[in-house]
Short mmCIF file of C-alpha atoms in Angstrom, two decimals:
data_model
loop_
_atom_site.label_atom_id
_atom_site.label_comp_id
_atom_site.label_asym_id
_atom_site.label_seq_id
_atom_site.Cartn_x
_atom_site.Cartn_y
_atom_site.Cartn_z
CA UNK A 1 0.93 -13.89 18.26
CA UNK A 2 0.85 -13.53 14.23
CA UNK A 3 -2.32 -12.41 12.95
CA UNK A 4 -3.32 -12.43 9.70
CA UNK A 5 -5.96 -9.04 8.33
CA UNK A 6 -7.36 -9.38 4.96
CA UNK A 7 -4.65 -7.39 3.42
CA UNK A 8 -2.01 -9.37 4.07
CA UNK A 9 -4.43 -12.94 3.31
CA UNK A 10 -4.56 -10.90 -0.02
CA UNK A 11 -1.39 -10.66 -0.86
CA UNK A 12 -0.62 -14.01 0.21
CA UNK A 13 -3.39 -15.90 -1.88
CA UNK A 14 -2.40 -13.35 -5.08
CA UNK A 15 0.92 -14.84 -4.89
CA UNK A 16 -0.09 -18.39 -4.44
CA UNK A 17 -2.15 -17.74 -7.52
CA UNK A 18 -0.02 -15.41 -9.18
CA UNK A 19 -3.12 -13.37 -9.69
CA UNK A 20 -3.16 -9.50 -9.05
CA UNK A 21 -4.46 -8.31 -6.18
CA UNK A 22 -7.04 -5.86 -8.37
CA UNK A 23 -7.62 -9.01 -10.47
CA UNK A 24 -11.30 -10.05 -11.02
CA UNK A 25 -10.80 -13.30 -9.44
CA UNK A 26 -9.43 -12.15 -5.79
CA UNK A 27 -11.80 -9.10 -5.70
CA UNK A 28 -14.50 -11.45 -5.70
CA UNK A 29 -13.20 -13.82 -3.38
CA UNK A 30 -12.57 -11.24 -0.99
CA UNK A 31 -16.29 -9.41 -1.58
CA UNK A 32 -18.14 -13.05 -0.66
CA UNK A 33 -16.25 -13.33 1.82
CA UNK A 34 -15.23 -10.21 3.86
CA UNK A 35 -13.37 -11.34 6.86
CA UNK A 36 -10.70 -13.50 8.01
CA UNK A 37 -12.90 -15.47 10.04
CA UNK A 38 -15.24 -16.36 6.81
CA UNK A 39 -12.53 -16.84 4.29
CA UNK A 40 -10.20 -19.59 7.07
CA UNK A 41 -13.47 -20.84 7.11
CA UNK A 42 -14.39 -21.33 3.04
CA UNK A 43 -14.61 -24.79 1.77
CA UNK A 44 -13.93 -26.04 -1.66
CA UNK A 45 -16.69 -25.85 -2.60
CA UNK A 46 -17.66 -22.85 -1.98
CA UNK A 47 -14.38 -21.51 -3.54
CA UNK A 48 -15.40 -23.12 -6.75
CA UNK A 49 -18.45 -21.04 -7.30
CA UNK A 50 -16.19 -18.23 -8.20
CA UNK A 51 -15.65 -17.55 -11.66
CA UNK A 52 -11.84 -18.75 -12.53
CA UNK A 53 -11.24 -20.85 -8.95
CA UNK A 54 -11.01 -24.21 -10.34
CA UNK A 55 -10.83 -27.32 -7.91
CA UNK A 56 -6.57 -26.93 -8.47
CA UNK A 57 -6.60 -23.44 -6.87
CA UNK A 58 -9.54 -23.74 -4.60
CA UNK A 59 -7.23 -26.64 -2.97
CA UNK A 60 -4.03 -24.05 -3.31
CA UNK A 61 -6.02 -21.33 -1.06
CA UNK A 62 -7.24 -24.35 1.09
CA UNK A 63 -3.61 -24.97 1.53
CA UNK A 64 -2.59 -21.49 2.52
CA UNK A 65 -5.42 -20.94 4.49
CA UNK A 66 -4.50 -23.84 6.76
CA UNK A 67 -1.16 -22.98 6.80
CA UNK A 68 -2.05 -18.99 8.24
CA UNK A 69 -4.69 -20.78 10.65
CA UNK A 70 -1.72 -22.74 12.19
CA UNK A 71 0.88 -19.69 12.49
CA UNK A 72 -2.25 -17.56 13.86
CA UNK A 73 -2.56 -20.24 16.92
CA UNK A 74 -0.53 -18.14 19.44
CA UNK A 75 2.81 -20.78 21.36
CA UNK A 76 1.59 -22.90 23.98
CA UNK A 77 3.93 -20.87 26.48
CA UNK A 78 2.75 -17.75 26.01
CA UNK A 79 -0.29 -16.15 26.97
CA UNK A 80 -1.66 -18.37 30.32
CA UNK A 81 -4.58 -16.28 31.40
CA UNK A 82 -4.68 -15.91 35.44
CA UNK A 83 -6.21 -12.62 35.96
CA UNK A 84 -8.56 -10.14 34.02
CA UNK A 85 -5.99 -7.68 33.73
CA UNK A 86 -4.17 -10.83 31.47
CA UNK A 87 -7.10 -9.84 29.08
CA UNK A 88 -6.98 -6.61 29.08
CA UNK A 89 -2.75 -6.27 28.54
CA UNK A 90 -3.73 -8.89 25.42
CA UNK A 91 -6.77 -7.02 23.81
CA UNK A 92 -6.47 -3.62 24.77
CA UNK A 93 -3.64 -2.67 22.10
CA UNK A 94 -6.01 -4.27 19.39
CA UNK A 95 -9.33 -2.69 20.55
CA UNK A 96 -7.75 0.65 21.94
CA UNK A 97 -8.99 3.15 18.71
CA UNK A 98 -11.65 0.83 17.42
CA UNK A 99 -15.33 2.62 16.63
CA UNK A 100 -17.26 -0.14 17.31
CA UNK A 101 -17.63 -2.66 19.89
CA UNK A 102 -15.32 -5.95 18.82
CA UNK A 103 -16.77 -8.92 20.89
CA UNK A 104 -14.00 -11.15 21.00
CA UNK A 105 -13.36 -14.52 22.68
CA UNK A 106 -10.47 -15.98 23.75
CA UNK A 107 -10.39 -19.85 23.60
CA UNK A 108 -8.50 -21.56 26.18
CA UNK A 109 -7.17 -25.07 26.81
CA UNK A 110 -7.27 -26.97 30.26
CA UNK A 111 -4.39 -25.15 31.60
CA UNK A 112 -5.93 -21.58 30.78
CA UNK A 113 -3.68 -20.92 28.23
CA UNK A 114 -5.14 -19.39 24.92
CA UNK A 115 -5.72 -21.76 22.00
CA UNK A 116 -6.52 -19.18 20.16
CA UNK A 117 -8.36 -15.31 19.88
CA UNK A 118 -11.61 -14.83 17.61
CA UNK A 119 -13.23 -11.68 16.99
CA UNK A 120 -17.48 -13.03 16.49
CA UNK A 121 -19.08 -9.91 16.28
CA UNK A 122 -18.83 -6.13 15.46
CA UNK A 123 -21.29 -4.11 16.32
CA UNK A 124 -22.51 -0.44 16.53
CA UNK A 125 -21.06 2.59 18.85
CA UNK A 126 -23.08 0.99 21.83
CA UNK A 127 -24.06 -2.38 21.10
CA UNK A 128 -22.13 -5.75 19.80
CA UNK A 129 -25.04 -8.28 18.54
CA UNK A 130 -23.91 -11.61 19.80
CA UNK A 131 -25.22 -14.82 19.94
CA UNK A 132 -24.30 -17.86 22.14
CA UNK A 133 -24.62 -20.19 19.25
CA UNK A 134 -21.52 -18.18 17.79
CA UNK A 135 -19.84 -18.52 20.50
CA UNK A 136 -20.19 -22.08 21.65
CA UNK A 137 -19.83 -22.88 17.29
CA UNK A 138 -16.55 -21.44 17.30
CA UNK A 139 -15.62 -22.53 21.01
CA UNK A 140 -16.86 -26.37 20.05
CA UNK A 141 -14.44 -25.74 16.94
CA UNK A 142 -11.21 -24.98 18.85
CA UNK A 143 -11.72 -27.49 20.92
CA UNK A 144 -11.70 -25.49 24.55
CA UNK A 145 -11.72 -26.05 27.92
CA UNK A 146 -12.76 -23.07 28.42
CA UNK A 147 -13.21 -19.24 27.16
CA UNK A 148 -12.94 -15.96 28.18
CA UNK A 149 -15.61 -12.85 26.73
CA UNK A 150 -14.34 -9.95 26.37
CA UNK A 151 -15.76 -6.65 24.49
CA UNK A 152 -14.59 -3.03 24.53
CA UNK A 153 -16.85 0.18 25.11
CA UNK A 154 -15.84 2.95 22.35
CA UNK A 155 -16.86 5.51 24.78
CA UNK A 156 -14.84 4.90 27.34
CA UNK A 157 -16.33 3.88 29.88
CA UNK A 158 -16.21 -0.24 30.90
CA UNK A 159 -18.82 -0.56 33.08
CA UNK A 160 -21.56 -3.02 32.08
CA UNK A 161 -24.59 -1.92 30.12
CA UNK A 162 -27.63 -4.01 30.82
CA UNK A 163 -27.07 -5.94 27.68
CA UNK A 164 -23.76 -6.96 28.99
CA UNK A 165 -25.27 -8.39 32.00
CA UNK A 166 -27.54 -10.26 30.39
CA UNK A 167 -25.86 -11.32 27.81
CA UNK A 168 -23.18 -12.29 30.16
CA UNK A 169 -25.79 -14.64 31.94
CA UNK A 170 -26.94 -16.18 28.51
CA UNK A 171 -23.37 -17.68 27.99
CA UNK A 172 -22.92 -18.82 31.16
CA UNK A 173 -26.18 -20.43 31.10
CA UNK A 174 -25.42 -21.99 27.53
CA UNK A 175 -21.77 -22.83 28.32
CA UNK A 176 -23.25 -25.00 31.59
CA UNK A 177 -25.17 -26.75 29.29
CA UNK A 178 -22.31 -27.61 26.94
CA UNK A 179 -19.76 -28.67 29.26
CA UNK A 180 -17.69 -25.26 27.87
CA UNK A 181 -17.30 -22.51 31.05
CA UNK A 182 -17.09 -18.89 30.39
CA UNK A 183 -14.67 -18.15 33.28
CA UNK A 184 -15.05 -14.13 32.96
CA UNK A 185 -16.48 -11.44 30.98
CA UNK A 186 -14.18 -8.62 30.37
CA UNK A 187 -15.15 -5.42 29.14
CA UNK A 188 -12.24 -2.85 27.95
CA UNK A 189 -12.94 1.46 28.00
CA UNK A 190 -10.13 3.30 27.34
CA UNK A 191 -7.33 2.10 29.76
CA UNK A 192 -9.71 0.51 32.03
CA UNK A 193 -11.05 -2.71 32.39
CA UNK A 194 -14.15 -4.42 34.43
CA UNK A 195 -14.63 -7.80 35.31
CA UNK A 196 -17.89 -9.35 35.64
CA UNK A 197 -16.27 -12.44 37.53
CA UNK A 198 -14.90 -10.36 39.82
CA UNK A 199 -17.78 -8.06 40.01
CA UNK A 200 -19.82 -10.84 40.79
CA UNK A 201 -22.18 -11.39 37.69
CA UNK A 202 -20.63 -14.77 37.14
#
């Protein structure tokens, strides 16, 4: 799976521009709007509030941006999900010598394979703050059948705090409501995993 960090996103809009990257211009695109998730998400609009984005090259990042979304969308016959250790051998590599906790969800279609991989939060050494309305937004958004929660403990140590649990039990709960399941809740600590499915908390 490509993915695309802000450095690279900056280097590719500088050249679609043919702006620096230290130029006025991309500096402030990329101060109102830190991460990748925020800027795939900018509208025109938005874009044109920036001093020297005119509606020409707000449409031009548009453009690109759609273009990165699609080559971020991992192949359709790659990465079927059938067990939590599937999750962990896909987000462990990524999360491994992170500080913080990364809460990230991976969207999945009706045959469990993933649509595509979100990070919503990042949080402190011992807490992500999440919300289910993030969650279900970006879930609604993708289209899925289905997701998969997953979060990694800095520490080391994956077992559930009690925030997990119930924060575990809010998405389910929400996710019944919206017709959107969360089939598991995997938390990652160091090269460990633990399931909440399969520990029974979902």
């Amino acid at each position: 799976m490509h993915e695309y960090h802000n450095q690279e996103l900056k280097r590719l809009i500088s050249e679609c521009l043919r702006e620096r990257p230290d130029s006025y211009v991309i500096q402030e695109l990329f101060q109102q709007f830190p991460t990748s998730t925020e800027l795939m998400d900018v509208t025109e609009q938005e874009l044109t509030t920036i001093n020297g984005i005119g509606r020409g090259k707000a449409r031009q990042i548009i453009a690109l941006l759609k273009l990165a979304k699609v080559l971020t969308v991992p192949s359709q016959d790659q990465y079927a999900i059938r067990t939590p250790k599937d999750v962990f051998d896909l987000l462990e590599p990524e999360v491994r010598y992170q500080a913080k906790e990364h809460f990230i969800c991976l969207f999945l279609n009706t045959k469990n394979r993933v649509i595509c991989k979100e990070i919503i939060s990042i949080g402190s050494l011992n807490a992500a703050i999440v919300h289910p309305r993030e969650v279900f937004r970006a879930a609604i958004k993708r289209c899925s059948a289905s997701l998969i929660c997953a979060h990694n403990h800095p520490s080391g140590d994956s077992t559930p705090s009690t925030e997990d649990l119930i924060l575990t039990k809010r998405l389910r709960e929400a996710g019944e409501i919206i017709g959107i399941e969360v089939l598991d809740h995997v938390i990652i600590g160091g090269n460990r995993f633990y399931s909440l499915k399969e520990n029974g908390h979902l």
